[in-house]
Structure formats: structure tokens, C-alpha cells
Amino acid sequence: MRRQPFRAAEGGHLVDRSEPLRFDFDGHRYEGYQGDSLASGLLAAGVRIVARSFKYHRPRGVWGFGSEEPNAMVTTGIREDARANLKATEILLSDGLEAFGQNAWPSVAWDMGGAVGLAGRLMPAGFYYKTFMAPTRGWSALYEPLIRRMAGFGPAPAAPDDAFYAKRRIHADVLVAGGGPAGVAAALAAARAGARVVLADENVRFGGALLRMPGEIEEGDGLAWIDTAIAELETMSHVCLLRRATVTGYYDHNLLTVAERPDDDVEPSTPAVRLWFVRARDVVLAAGAHERPLLFDGNDRPGVMSASAAAGYAHAYGVLAGRQVVVAGNNDSIYAVARLLRGAGVAIAAVADSRSGGGVPDLPCRMGWVVERAVGSRRVRGVLLRRADGKPEDKGERIACDFVAMAGGWSPTLHLHAQARGSLDYDEERGLILPGRAGGVNRSAGAAAGRFDLDGCLAEGWAAGLAAATSSGHERPVGPPPRSPNRSAGDAPVSWQVGPGKRFVDLQYDVTAADIELAAREGYQSVEHVKRYTALGMGTDQGKTSSMAGLVLLSEALGRPVARTGTTTFRPPYTPVPIAAMAAGLVGEGRDALRRTAADDWHEAQGAVFTAAGLWRRPRYYPRDGMEEVETIEAEVRETRGGVGIVDVGTLGKVDIQGRDARVFLDLIYANRISTLGIGRGRYGLMLREDGRVFDDGVIMRLGEHHFYLTTTTAHQHAVMQHIEFLLQTVWPELEVYASDVTEHWFAAALAGPGSRALLGRAAPELDLSDAAFPMMAVRAATVAGLSALVFRMSYSGELSYEIAVPADHGLALWTRLLSEGREDDLTPYGTEAMGVMRIEKGHVTHAEADGRTTPDDLGLGRMVSADKRGVGKRSLDLPALRQKGRRQLVGLSVIDTQARIPPGCQVAESSDMKPAPPLGHITSFCYSPTFGRAIALALVENGRARTGQTVHITSPMTGLSMAAEVVPPVFYDAQGTRLHG
Amino acid sequence: MLLIPCPFCGARDETEFVYGGDAGVERPRNPETTTDEAWTDYLCFRDNPQGMHRELWFHRDGCQRWITIERDTRTHELGAVRLSRS
Ligand SMILES: [Zn+2]
């Protein structure tokens, strides 16, 4: 246990000193306080090296304060709990936290890569491209193993992340992104006006820049005013306040995503990340600004950091980044930072202001001086200052310090504005890129719009909040805007370059000023190309601190104005969002609604093995004691074909069609003629897509003069409804037809097998089941097992068969009553496997054959297409491409070796050698047929019907299996259809 | 993600809808006398305009109506929205 040598005696509005916490970093134990971030805890403990850089493995320390942090990347937890690439500035310290610095071996303090200086020489700008162009031997033998070892971020976790992630969707009148003075003023004004407001801020506490530096609002402490405003907002039921919540993306029609990282210890069910989707009528963008770095040799050394961050650690956490500081910068903020640090107990070695003249008497100012170099390697030990306007031969002056606070001015956060396709304006005089015309319905305010004085931020935020409320229809009186005496914030002149050496622009990806100059010398002109060539701004920090410097350097190197260079595209997310948060609700149990038929309870009680059919679950087979799966399925087939079986067909899509023009319409949507169907009769129907391919099939029953009932395949229930509605609403709106999806209204079971007539005869005694009274494809209303039902005589299995439909509420009763009635018949319930075997034996097509590429003729159903009527898809069948020779046609394949079994994914080939060659076709469905005692298959084969009687080979190049098979007609079983009559 | 103002249901999220393609495509009135070229045109060929586009959407998870929407393909800005069956 180490104490906290860099914790000031007092101060720190975010920490609770009465609650010490212990945490581990790289195997050492430290102490911090409740409210600390990992970054402030490490700084308090005196840990200066927290990571190694990506390319050069240089030691790196904490640079920033929040999500802009480019350096302090850590992994928390180990093995399955490991979370990599987190920013130490964003991690709330918790008791027992384990964290590790990244990109170093064996540890960040002693890293081999950095010690030998190897990585740097291997990786100049554009090293990926140059290296890939070298002989490949060099790549695999030398570069790749080294780079794999040296480069990259944290390790991927070893096991699935079992933490809980969640999503939430809400609508709001006004979303305010950023809870600093401008954002809080905006939220308060909008909420008072009556708008539903969401205010999101990435910190634990609202206040923005006031968390880091004190300010005055309404003649009092600024942060106290913020607290009062938040307390007022908290009383309003139409306001949603989100802390530790970053607005990460701005999408079409004002949909924004907010990644919230709730405090871990609230309750066990609190998600690790909650991803909000906020649909806002109006948006106030008040995400503040990022401090820019100064570019000098060694500006990446641990201890060189953002001035506002250094102030922030002292003010918010009572943590000192060191004992003696050099504050350097190009704007007035350096004086406030220096005074704040001095007040916290830091010795001010020098305040170097690159502007000449002016200065303040209470600080050791060096007007017109800049930092040329940071001295020290594992941590900064001093700086070399020199005159900004001096000659190269001038000797600088070395000043000792243990940290450097640098203030390079501010870059407004334009990300959300730009993601919404807003335009960007370059203000040459101020050296700022500012939001221009808005893309979505939004307005930028405060530092995000280039206002850096507190009073201006408040006024602008208030006005933006009011305007956003008004635009969403809320105009209640709101009172006067808050004011602040802090009315000036001198802008920073644009000055980027000082001297030679390693001047880092992008700390995270180790891009130096020299890299950008090299890219320009090598001919790169476009900022997008330079970004990809050098990797500038491609890190997880998305170039928050580096993009402006990179842009200016590139423009200088190319000798053209910054406005002409332009920026790279801003893309979401603003900060990294765990994939697990995006996947929340889309994986695992609960992803989809589960549809269960009315008889599902019985199947489950029976121990059925289920299979998914779209959202439905259906019994695959019913396991039997002491029998393997394969044997069970064979038994289900055998007992059905030899006796009687029952299958749940409640999942089939069912559509009720009524209206004066129903017959006309059905003739148009089916390839065969439906209009001639008599009342009480049914017909198999084939639906085509307009391009002539088979779309779906089913049975159409005519229940009345203008009343039909049709079935669709389970898979295409929704697609068929959509197709029908499309035709009715857009193509033939003049037809009077009403279609209703009644899939959920009806349950249906099929009795199949020679024994089905006797069983149904007992269950429905008043029904005459003789062939004459109840022929094939007839439909009758009847009482079955005491329930009102529709009975259809049709067959899918190839046996005598009846389908019985009852209202879904009676489904379970029908099923159980038939089962008990059928006890004396040895009625066998069967699942989709047995059903599949019987339909393959019978040569019925499913979507494996009607796969969106096959025509009726390909499937051997060409004769079903009515020649003398119009209909969807009919015209396309005459197109040359659909009539040409050599199309794949549906055939049956009978495997010659009775012991052979067909593996999945087989081709049909002329020879068995499996040499690469275009196949003749492919297997669409296959099974072992217990009826024939051999493996059989349906296949689509080039000119297949003409090959009947020939021998082909079923090949599986993936498994190396191959077997000879005879081409036969697709109907293996009872081609004459005699069994349909029992 | 679009927010589509369904004439029946009000403004609803794009995920409730299914895109149905160009609303300007008209099915030839007499397919059997339509040439192969004209039929293939109807089946397969669509304009890809930069700007306003009239298109069909199906409110699958809502009222089951097909609606016709004007959408700017550059900005996703929506113009007039109406029922396709007028
Ligand atoms: Zn609707």
C-alpha cells in the first residue's frame, strides 16, 4: 500500500476523502478516494507512466481530463472480465479495481520495445504501404512477427463478455449534448418553456469547464449555480438528466445515440453501458472545446499535459500533477491555470507566453518565450525555453520542472454538428474551425460554437435552449438568462511550429510533425489520404486533440490556406462504444419474439426436440426411450405410412380473402387458375414473382361466393401478405378485395396415413368421409372432437390425409382429444424431420428448391401455369433467359450404395474425382429414406429431366465424400397417387 | 434512421417499414403485348437520382399500408407523404 504523495492537503469537489479506496495498477497497490477517476488516482499516487505509445513504445502519462485523452489507455480486469482500450480519465475508481497499462511488455515502466528503440525504425509514416510493397519474404520473416508483438492496443478478452448491456429508446423535444454552462443554461431555458428535455454529459457531475476551473455566475460560485439549476431540472418530470453519458452519434432525422456508463455500484441490474436512442425535435450542441497541444520536441513526455487538465486535477480532485510546473501557451488561460496551481501548492517555475508584451506581475512570466524541448525521457525534468522571435543560434534557457502545462488554444467540438452534415467555416483570424450551416435540426452553443467566455456561453446556451423549445412548440415564460462577470477569453493566435525534434501531433498513433511533412513531400495532397497514410486521427480518440494541428501543418507543408485543405469526414461514434452495447437485445435469448402454436404446451410436456421455423418453434421429433434420433425419425415415418400420424401445421401462413373481386384477384396472383374453383373445394396454387420465379405455394380453399382461405408456407407468411397488399394497393387498387392475415386465428393439425379415415370418422361421426362425399381437395365444415372445425382433404405426406383447422383457442383441445381418440389406432405424433422425409419421398418442393432462382418449369411445375390467363410473373416466363436450354431442373437422386449417407452442402458432378470443375447442379434436399432403405435427394441439375436413368455423382469436396446416384423423377413415392385414397 | 410520417399511424421509426422501391414504376397494362425490352425495363431498370425520389414503403409493423414518400437521396429530407392507394 502506498500513500497519496501528490494529493493536496485540501480541495477536490469530486472526491470524498472520508472514503478511501484501494486499487491495483500493473500489479502495484495504491490508494485513492471515492469520486476519483483512475487517472486522478494514478496521478495522486505519483504514477507518471501509464501506457506505452502505439508505434514507438515511448512512455506516456496522463494528458487530458476526459474523453479527449489520447495517452492513458488501460485494460481493466483480467481474462474474461478484461476490458481493453479504456481511458483512465473515464474510469471511475472503485474499491479493488485492477488495471493494466497497455502496449508494453513486460510492463509500462520497463518495456523492451521502447528500450531498444526498435519500433520507431520499423515504422515510418505509411509503413503499412511501404512494407507491403517490399518482398513478401521480408514481411513474413521479419516485419510481421515484430510488429505483431510491438503494435496494437490492449488484449482481446479471453472469454465472452457476460456483463449486462441495455438499450433504451425515447423521444424528446430538445436534446442537449453537453452539460457545461452553455448546455445547462440551454436545458434550463428549454425545460422552463415546457419542452421535454434530455440533458446528457460525459462527466459524473454537470459543470463542464467549471469542473476544471472555477468561474462566477450570478454573483456566486459557478458550480454552485450549476447545482441549483440541476436541482431545479431534477424536479421536472419532463426532464431526463444523464450523467456519464456521451452523445456519440448524430443520425438522420435527428436520431442521436447516447452511450451512458452508469456508476457500477448502483445495483446489480445496472448495465455496464446503456445505449440510448433519442429522437429529438431539436438539438442543442454544447459539447465544449478541446485544448490543443503545443508542438515541441518531447511534447509527449510523461508530465507534459493539457493545461486545463492540470488545473482540473487540482480543482476537481485535489491532485497535483507535480511539484513544480512550467505553464506554456499562447493565450490568457495560462495565467488562470498558473494561479490555480499555485493556490493548490505547486511551485510556478515559469509562465511562458508566446505572445510578446503584456504579462502579469504576480507570476514569473516570460513574454515572447516558447518551449523548444522537454528534457527528460521517462518523465519530464525540465524544459528548454527560447525566444519565439530569436535566431536559431540563440541559446535557450533551461528551467527545471516536473511537469508542463501547455495551453495551445481551443478547438470547438464539431463532431456532432458535422455528423449531421452541417457545414464548417474556417475563421482564419481566430484560427478556429466553427460550425456553419446546420445539417439536422440543431444549433451549436458555447465553446462548441467558438464562445470561450463564461458570460457568452451562458447567453448563447440560454438563447439556443429557448429557440429549440420554441421550434418544438413550447413557449412558456422562462425568466431572465443567467449572467457572469467573466466576459473575456483572449483567443489564441495560430502558432504551431517550434524547432526540430520529435514533435508529436497525434499522441495516440505516434504521428509527428515530420510524418505529416513527409507525407506532403511524397505527394499526398488530400487530407483524407494523409490521414490514412500517416494514421493521423485514426486512434480511439478520433483526433480530438490532433486534428487541428495536423490540418495546419499539412496546409503549411503544401503552401495553401487551411480552408482549402478542409477536414476529414467526421463519423460516429464520438467516443468508442462497446460492440456489446450495440448488440444489446440482438443476441441470445429474447432476441426475437418466440411464436408457439396452440399445441406447444403438449409438445413441450412430451419432451419434443424443437427446431426454429422463422420465429416459430416446431417439434423436430419426439424422443423415445432407448432410441437414437435417427431411429426415432424413421419410426415416425414408418408408423405414419403404415398406420396414422398427426403433425402440428399451425405455423402455416393463413390468409382470409373476401370481396367482390376476390376471384379475379386470385387468378392474378396465382400462376394457375383459381376462379373456376367451386365452393367447398380447394386447389394447390403456385405464386410467382413478377420476374417469373416461384415465390410461394399453398392451398386455396373457396368457402363462399366471395370468400377464400389460403395458406402460405411458414417462411413466407409476412412476405405473401406484403405482396398481396402491394398488388391491391398500388397495382390494382380498383379491385374490391380485402385480405387479412389470420395465421394467429387458426390452429391446424394434419392426420396422415391409411388409418386417418377411421380415426377421423370416430372423431367426427356426422361427417361422411367416403371418396364420393368427401373427395380429394374438398373442404367441409364439421364438428371434430366436439369442436367446430374446417376439414380439408389434402396430402403433403403422400398418404390419405386430412387437415383440421379450429380457432386457435381450441387448438390444444383439438390436439389432445385427437391424441386420446387415436390411442387405439397407435396414433403417432411426428415432427418436422419425419414430415421432411415424407415430402422428399413425395417430391414436394419447399424453399430449398423454390430458392428465388427457379421457374415453374425448372421445378417440373410448368404445366400448372395457366396459358390462357394473365397473372403476376406470367409475362416473364416468355423472356429468352427463362426459356433457354441448360437450366437446372428438379430431379430425384437415388443413391446406389445403400450404406452411403449424403453430407450437407453437396454438388452434383459428372465424375467422382472432385477436381475443380463447374458442377452439373446441387443437392437441395436430402434424407435417408426408411421407405426405400437408401439415401435419396432432390437436386437441381443441368438438363436434369433428360438425364433420367443416368448415373451422376454426389460430391462433397469439403468432406472428400463422393457417391454414385441414379437420376430419377422427383416423385419417389407412389407416383400414381393411389395411396391418397387410403 | 428515418422518421416516417405514416398518414395512418403518425411519425414512426424506419425500422417499422419495408422499402418497396421506385414509386414511379408502372406495371405495363398489357404485359402480353409488351416487348421483351419494355418488360425487362419494368422489371429491372431503375433510375438512381441525386435528389428527390418518389418511393414506396410498406408499414409492415403498423397499418399494413403502402405509402408513397418523396425523399431526397442526398439528405434523406422527406417531402410529401401519402397513401399509395389514392
Ligand atoms: Zn401506418
PDB file of C-alpha atoms in Angstrom, chain A residues 245-428:
ATOM      1  CA  ALA A 245     -23.449   9.765 -20.833  1.00  0.00           C
ATOM      2  CA  THR A 246     -21.734  10.777 -24.068  1.00  0.00           C
ATOM      3  CA  VAL A 247     -23.707  11.754 -27.137  1.00  0.00           C
ATOM      4  CA  THR A 248     -21.849   9.580 -29.615  1.00  0.00           C
ATOM      5  CA  GLY A 249     -23.703   9.807 -32.895  1.00  0.00           C
ATOM      6  CA  TYR A 250     -25.974  12.092 -34.872  1.00  0.00           C
ATOM      7  CA  TYR A 251     -28.011  10.234 -37.487  1.00  0.00           C
ATOM      8  CA  ASP A 252     -30.767  11.006 -39.965  1.00  0.00           C
ATOM      9  CA  HIS A 253     -33.912  12.788 -38.885  1.00  0.00           C
ATOM     10  CA  ASN A 254     -32.434  13.883 -35.583  1.00  0.00           C
ATOM     11  CA  LEU A 255     -31.821  10.448 -34.145  1.00  0.00           C
ATOM     12  CA  LEU A 256     -28.925  10.635 -31.704  1.00  0.00           C
ATOM     13  CA  THR A 257     -27.205   7.913 -29.731  1.00  0.00           C
ATOM     14  CA  VAL A 258     -26.070   8.431 -26.161  1.00  0.00           C
ATOM     15  CA  ALA A 259     -23.714   5.940 -24.521  1.00  0.00           C
ATOM     16  CA  GLU A 260     -24.327   6.022 -20.792  1.00  0.00           C
ATOM     17  CA  ARG A 261     -21.907   4.337 -18.396  1.00  0.00           C
ATOM     18  CA  PRO A 262     -23.914   4.175 -15.193  1.00  0.00           C
ATOM     19  CA  ASP A 263     -21.968   4.054 -11.914  1.00  0.00           C
ATOM     20  CA  ASP A 264     -21.085   0.436 -11.343  1.00  0.00           C
ATOM     21  CA  ASP A 265     -22.271   0.166  -7.784  1.00  0.00           C
ATOM     22  CA  VAL A 266     -25.823   1.410  -8.094  1.00  0.00           C
ATOM     23  CA  GLU A 267     -27.444  -2.015  -8.257  1.00  0.00           C
ATOM     24  CA  PRO A 268     -26.568  -5.390  -9.790  1.00  0.00           C
ATOM     25  CA  SER A 269     -29.004  -4.970 -12.665  1.00  0.00           C
ATOM     26  CA  THR A 270     -27.408  -1.720 -13.775  1.00  0.00           C
ATOM     27  CA  PRO A 271     -25.958  -2.233 -17.248  1.00  0.00           C
ATOM     28  CA  ALA A 272     -22.291  -1.687 -17.938  1.00  0.00           C
ATOM     29  CA  VAL A 273     -23.353   0.561 -20.804  1.00  0.00           C
ATOM     30  CA  ARG A 274     -26.821   1.724 -21.679  1.00  0.00           C
ATOM     31  CA  LEU A 275     -27.153   2.903 -25.253  1.00  0.00           C
ATOM     32  CA  TRP A 276     -29.899   5.486 -25.699  1.00  0.00           C
ATOM     33  CA  PHE A 277     -31.567   6.248 -28.997  1.00  0.00           C
ATOM     34  CA  VAL A 278     -33.019   9.705 -28.679  1.00  0.00           C
ATOM     35  CA  ARG A 279     -35.292  11.039 -31.387  1.00  0.00           C
ATOM     36  CA  ALA A 280     -35.235  14.771 -30.737  1.00  0.00           C
ATOM     37  CA  ARG A 281     -37.215  17.503 -32.419  1.00  0.00           C
ATOM     38  CA  ASP A 282     -34.356  19.901 -31.826  1.00  0.00           C
ATOM     39  CA  VAL A 283     -30.813  19.564 -30.553  1.00  0.00           C
ATOM     40  CA  VAL A 284     -28.516  21.957 -28.722  1.00  0.00           C
ATOM     41  CA  LEU A 285     -24.894  21.046 -29.361  1.00  0.00           C
ATOM     42  CA  ALA A 286     -22.935  22.286 -26.360  1.00  0.00           C
ATOM     43  CA  ALA A 287     -20.142  19.738 -26.152  1.00  0.00           C
ATOM     44  CA  GLY A 288     -17.473  22.354 -25.442  1.00  0.00           C
ATOM     45  CA  ALA A 289     -13.983  22.504 -26.857  1.00  0.00           C
ATOM     46  CA  HIS A 290     -10.739  20.545 -26.662  1.00  0.00           C
ATOM     47  CA  GLU A 291      -7.455  22.076 -25.641  1.00  0.00           C
ATOM     48  CA  ARG A 292      -4.801  21.929 -28.312  1.00  0.00           C
ATOM     49  CA  PRO A 293      -1.274  20.709 -27.743  1.00  0.00           C
ATOM     50  CA  LEU A 294       1.849  22.766 -28.371  1.00  0.00           C
ATOM     51  CA  LEU A 295       4.275  21.205 -30.780  1.00  0.00           C
ATOM     52  CA  PHE A 296       7.755  20.994 -29.334  1.00  0.00           C
ATOM     53  CA  ASP A 297      10.375  18.294 -29.146  1.00  0.00           C
ATOM     54  CA  GLY A 298       9.373  15.813 -26.487  1.00  0.00           C
ATOM     55  CA  ASN A 299       5.847  17.129 -26.072  1.00  0.00           C
ATOM     56  CA  ASP A 300       4.789  13.557 -25.375  1.00  0.00           C
ATOM     57  CA  ARG A 301       6.955  13.022 -22.266  1.00  0.00           C
ATOM     58  CA  PRO A 302       5.107  11.941 -19.147  1.00  0.00           C
ATOM     59  CA  GLY A 303       4.365  15.134 -17.266  1.00  0.00           C
ATOM     60  CA  VAL A 304       3.620  17.226 -20.349  1.00  0.00           C
ATOM     61  CA  MET A 305      -0.111  17.697 -20.350  1.00  0.00           C
ATOM     62  CA  SER A 306      -3.051  19.862 -21.218  1.00  0.00           C
ATOM     63  CA  ALA A 307      -3.060  22.972 -19.009  1.00  0.00           C
ATOM     64  CA  SER A 308      -6.780  22.819 -18.375  1.00  0.00           C
ATOM     65  CA  ALA A 309      -6.419  19.163 -17.372  1.00  0.00           C
ATOM     66  CA  ALA A 310      -3.612  20.009 -14.932  1.00  0.00           C
ATOM     67  CA  ALA A 311      -5.854  22.670 -13.434  1.00  0.00           C
ATOM     68  CA  GLY A 312      -8.750  20.242 -13.424  1.00  0.00           C
ATOM     69  CA  TYR A 313      -6.913  17.582 -11.436  1.00  0.00           C
ATOM     70  CA  ALA A 314      -6.070  20.183  -8.788  1.00  0.00           C
ATOM     71  CA  HIS A 315      -9.548  21.722  -8.694  1.00  0.00           C
ATOM     72  CA  ALA A 316     -11.758  18.655  -9.065  1.00  0.00           C
ATOM     73  CA  TYR A 317      -9.684  16.007  -7.300  1.00  0.00           C
ATOM     74  CA  GLY A 318      -7.165  17.941  -5.170  1.00  0.00           C
ATOM     75  CA  VAL A 319      -4.424  16.152  -7.120  1.00  0.00           C
ATOM     76  CA  LEU A 320      -1.203  17.743  -8.257  1.00  0.00           C
ATOM     77  CA  ALA A 321       0.392  16.573 -11.469  1.00  0.00           C
ATOM     78  CA  GLY A 322       3.794  17.543  -9.955  1.00  0.00           C
ATOM     79  CA  ARG A 323       5.587  19.879  -7.564  1.00  0.00           C
ATOM     80  CA  GLN A 324       6.983  22.417  -9.995  1.00  0.00           C
ATOM     81  CA  VAL A 325       5.411  23.469 -13.224  1.00  0.00           C
ATOM     82  CA  VAL A 326       6.204  25.370 -16.379  1.00  0.00           C
ATOM     83  CA  VAL A 327       2.985  26.730 -17.833  1.00  0.00           C
ATOM     84  CA  ALA A 328       3.333  27.439 -21.531  1.00  0.00           C
ATOM     85  CA  GLY A 329       0.831  28.690 -24.039  1.00  0.00           C
ATOM     86  CA  ASN A 330      -0.457  31.229 -26.464  1.00  0.00           C
ATOM     87  CA  ASN A 331      -3.494  32.654 -24.681  1.00  0.00           C
ATOM     88  CA  ASP A 332      -4.708  34.228 -21.441  1.00  0.00           C
ATOM     89  CA  SER A 333      -5.857  30.950 -19.916  1.00  0.00           C
ATOM     90  CA  ILE A 334      -2.296  30.222 -18.792  1.00  0.00           C
ATOM     91  CA  TYR A 335      -2.498  32.894 -16.061  1.00  0.00           C
ATOM     92  CA  ALA A 336      -5.632  31.453 -14.516  1.00  0.00           C
ATOM     93  CA  VAL A 337      -4.142  27.957 -14.697  1.00  0.00           C
ATOM     94  CA  ALA A 338      -0.891  29.115 -13.073  1.00  0.00           C
ATOM     95  CA  ARG A 339      -2.716  30.890 -10.262  1.00  0.00           C
ATOM     96  CA  LEU A 340      -4.938  27.906  -9.613  1.00  0.00           C
ATOM     97  CA  LEU A 341      -1.946  25.561  -9.483  1.00  0.00           C
ATOM     98  CA  ARG A 342      -0.047  27.974  -7.232  1.00  0.00           C
ATOM     99  CA  GLY A 343      -3.028  28.117  -4.901  1.00  0.00           C
ATOM    100  CA  ALA A 344      -3.051  24.332  -4.746  1.00  0.00           C
ATOM    101  CA  GLY A 345       0.588  24.268  -3.687  1.00  0.00           C
ATOM    102  CA  VAL A 346       2.531  23.928  -6.925  1.00  0.00           C
ATOM    103  CA  ALA A 347       5.681  25.987  -7.440  1.00  0.00           C
ATOM    104  CA  ILE A 348       5.493  28.006 -10.655  1.00  0.00           C
ATOM    105  CA  ALA A 349       8.884  27.778 -12.356  1.00  0.00           C
ATOM    106  CA  ALA A 350       7.886  29.888 -15.325  1.00  0.00           C
ATOM    107  CA  VAL A 351       4.901  31.016 -17.357  1.00  0.00           C
ATOM    108  CA  ALA A 352       5.988  31.088 -20.994  1.00  0.00           C
ATOM    109  CA  ASP A 353       3.654  33.157 -23.142  1.00  0.00           C
ATOM    110  CA  SER A 354       4.427  33.014 -26.855  1.00  0.00           C
ATOM    111  CA  ARG A 355       2.856  36.464 -27.294  1.00  0.00           C
ATOM    112  CA  SER A 356       5.157  39.424 -26.731  1.00  0.00           C
ATOM    113  CA  GLY A 357       4.331  42.256 -24.335  1.00  0.00           C
ATOM    114  CA  GLY A 358       1.795  42.234 -21.527  1.00  0.00           C
ATOM    115  CA  GLY A 359       2.100  39.706 -18.784  1.00  0.00           C
ATOM    116  CA  VAL A 360       1.041  39.833 -15.164  1.00  0.00           C
ATOM    117  CA  PRO A 361       3.129  40.950 -12.209  1.00  0.00           C
ATOM    118  CA  ASP A 362       2.233  38.146  -9.796  1.00  0.00           C
ATOM    119  CA  LEU A 363       3.662  35.359 -11.958  1.00  0.00           C
ATOM    120  CA  PRO A 364       7.164  34.649 -13.357  1.00  0.00           C
ATOM    121  CA  CYS A 365       6.127  35.470 -16.921  1.00  0.00           C
ATOM    122  CA  ARG A 366       8.384  35.044 -19.953  1.00  0.00           C
ATOM    123  CA  MET A 367       6.662  37.100 -22.590  1.00  0.00           C
ATOM    124  CA  GLY A 368       7.513  36.041 -26.131  1.00  0.00           C
ATOM    125  CA  TRP A 369       9.071  32.791 -24.969  1.00  0.00           C
ATOM    126  CA  VAL A 370       8.197  29.320 -26.099  1.00  0.00           C
ATOM    127  CA  VAL A 371       9.169  25.785 -25.141  1.00  0.00           C
ATOM    128  CA  GLU A 372      11.712  24.350 -27.533  1.00  0.00           C
ATOM    129  CA  ARG A 373      12.159  20.981 -25.917  1.00  0.00           C
ATOM    130  CA  ALA A 374      11.045  18.958 -22.956  1.00  0.00           C
ATOM    131  CA  VAL A 375      14.044  17.477 -21.131  1.00  0.00           C
ATOM    132  CA  GLY A 376      13.969  14.006 -19.604  1.00  0.00           C
ATOM    133  CA  SER A 377      12.981  10.662 -21.016  1.00  0.00           C
ATOM    134  CA  ARG A 378      10.928   8.578 -18.628  1.00  0.00           C
ATOM    135  CA  ARG A 379       9.444  11.740 -17.236  1.00  0.00           C
ATOM    136  CA  VAL A 380       9.922  15.422 -17.812  1.00  0.00           C
ATOM    137  CA  ARG A 381      12.738  17.048 -15.759  1.00  0.00           C
ATOM    138  CA  GLY A 382      12.738  20.469 -17.277  1.00  0.00           C
ATOM    139  CA  VAL A 383      12.225  22.464 -20.417  1.00  0.00           C
ATOM    140  CA  LEU A 384      14.399  24.406 -22.765  1.00  0.00           C
ATOM    141  CA  LEU A 385      12.807  27.804 -23.344  1.00  0.00           C
ATOM    142  CA  ARG A 386      13.787  30.174 -26.088  1.00  0.00           C
ATOM    143  CA  ARG A 387      12.580  33.438 -27.572  1.00  0.00           C
ATOM    144  CA  ALA A 388       9.851  32.965 -30.122  1.00  0.00           C
ATOM    145  CA  ASP A 389      11.405  35.584 -32.413  1.00  0.00           C
ATOM    146  CA  GLY A 390      15.008  34.591 -31.677  1.00  0.00           C
ATOM    147  CA  LYS A 391      17.628  33.370 -34.132  1.00  0.00           C
ATOM    148  CA  PRO A 392      18.348  29.650 -34.406  1.00  0.00           C
ATOM    149  CA  GLU A 393      21.791  30.128 -32.867  1.00  0.00           C
ATOM    150  CA  ASP A 394      20.351  31.820 -29.774  1.00  0.00           C
ATOM    151  CA  LYS A 395      20.948  29.793 -26.702  1.00  0.00           C
ATOM    152  CA  GLY A 396      17.814  28.819 -24.914  1.00  0.00           C
ATOM    153  CA  GLU A 397      17.370  28.717 -21.187  1.00  0.00           C
ATOM    154  CA  ARG A 398      16.859  25.532 -19.282  1.00  0.00           C
ATOM    155  CA  ILE A 399      14.293  25.580 -16.499  1.00  0.00           C
ATOM    156  CA  ALA A 400      13.764  22.691 -14.126  1.00  0.00           C
ATOM    157  CA  CYS A 401      10.236  21.429 -13.532  1.00  0.00           C
ATOM    158  CA  ASP A 402       8.486  18.094 -13.094  1.00  0.00           C
ATOM    159  CA  PHE A 403       5.500  18.852 -15.221  1.00  0.00           C
ATOM    160  CA  VAL A 404       4.484  21.108 -18.079  1.00  0.00           C
ATOM    161  CA  ALA A 405       1.002  22.538 -18.508  1.00  0.00           C
ATOM    162  CA  MET A 406       0.535  23.529 -22.126  1.00  0.00           C
ATOM    163  CA  ALA A 407      -2.263  25.651 -23.480  1.00  0.00           C
ATOM    164  CA  GLY A 408      -2.396  25.736 -27.272  1.00  0.00           C
ATOM    165  CA  GLY A 409      -5.840  27.269 -27.512  1.00  0.00           C
ATOM    166  CA  TRP A 410      -9.146  25.564 -28.087  1.00  0.00           C
ATOM    167  CA  SER A 411     -10.762  23.578 -30.861  1.00  0.00           C
ATOM    168  CA  PRO A 412     -14.569  23.538 -30.742  1.00  0.00           C
ATOM    169  CA  THR A 413     -16.006  20.018 -30.840  1.00  0.00           C
ATOM    170  CA  LEU A 414     -17.607  19.919 -34.263  1.00  0.00           C
ATOM    171  CA  HIS A 415     -18.227  16.194 -34.377  1.00  0.00           C
ATOM    172  CA  LEU A 416     -21.988  16.067 -33.881  1.00  0.00           C
ATOM    173  CA  HIS A 417     -22.584  19.152 -36.000  1.00  0.00           C
ATOM    174  CA  ALA A 418     -20.524  17.640 -38.808  1.00  0.00           C
ATOM    175  CA  GLN A 419     -22.048  14.144 -38.470  1.00  0.00           C
ATOM    176  CA  ALA A 420     -25.398  15.823 -39.110  1.00  0.00           C
ATOM    177  CA  ARG A 421     -23.870  17.122 -42.361  1.00  0.00           C
ATOM    178  CA  GLY A 422     -23.557  20.686 -41.130  1.00  0.00           C
ATOM    179  CA  SER A 423     -21.038  22.864 -42.951  1.00  0.00           C
ATOM    180  CA  LEU A 424     -17.765  24.008 -41.397  1.00  0.00           C
ATOM    181  CA  ASP A 425     -16.328  27.506 -41.618  1.00  0.00           C
ATOM    182  CA  TYR A 426     -12.684  28.316 -41.092  1.00  0.00           C
ATOM    183  CA  ASP A 427     -12.120  31.556 -39.195  1.00  0.00           C
ATOM    184  CA  GLU A 428      -8.639  32.445 -40.325  1.00  0.00           C
TER     185      GLU A 428
END
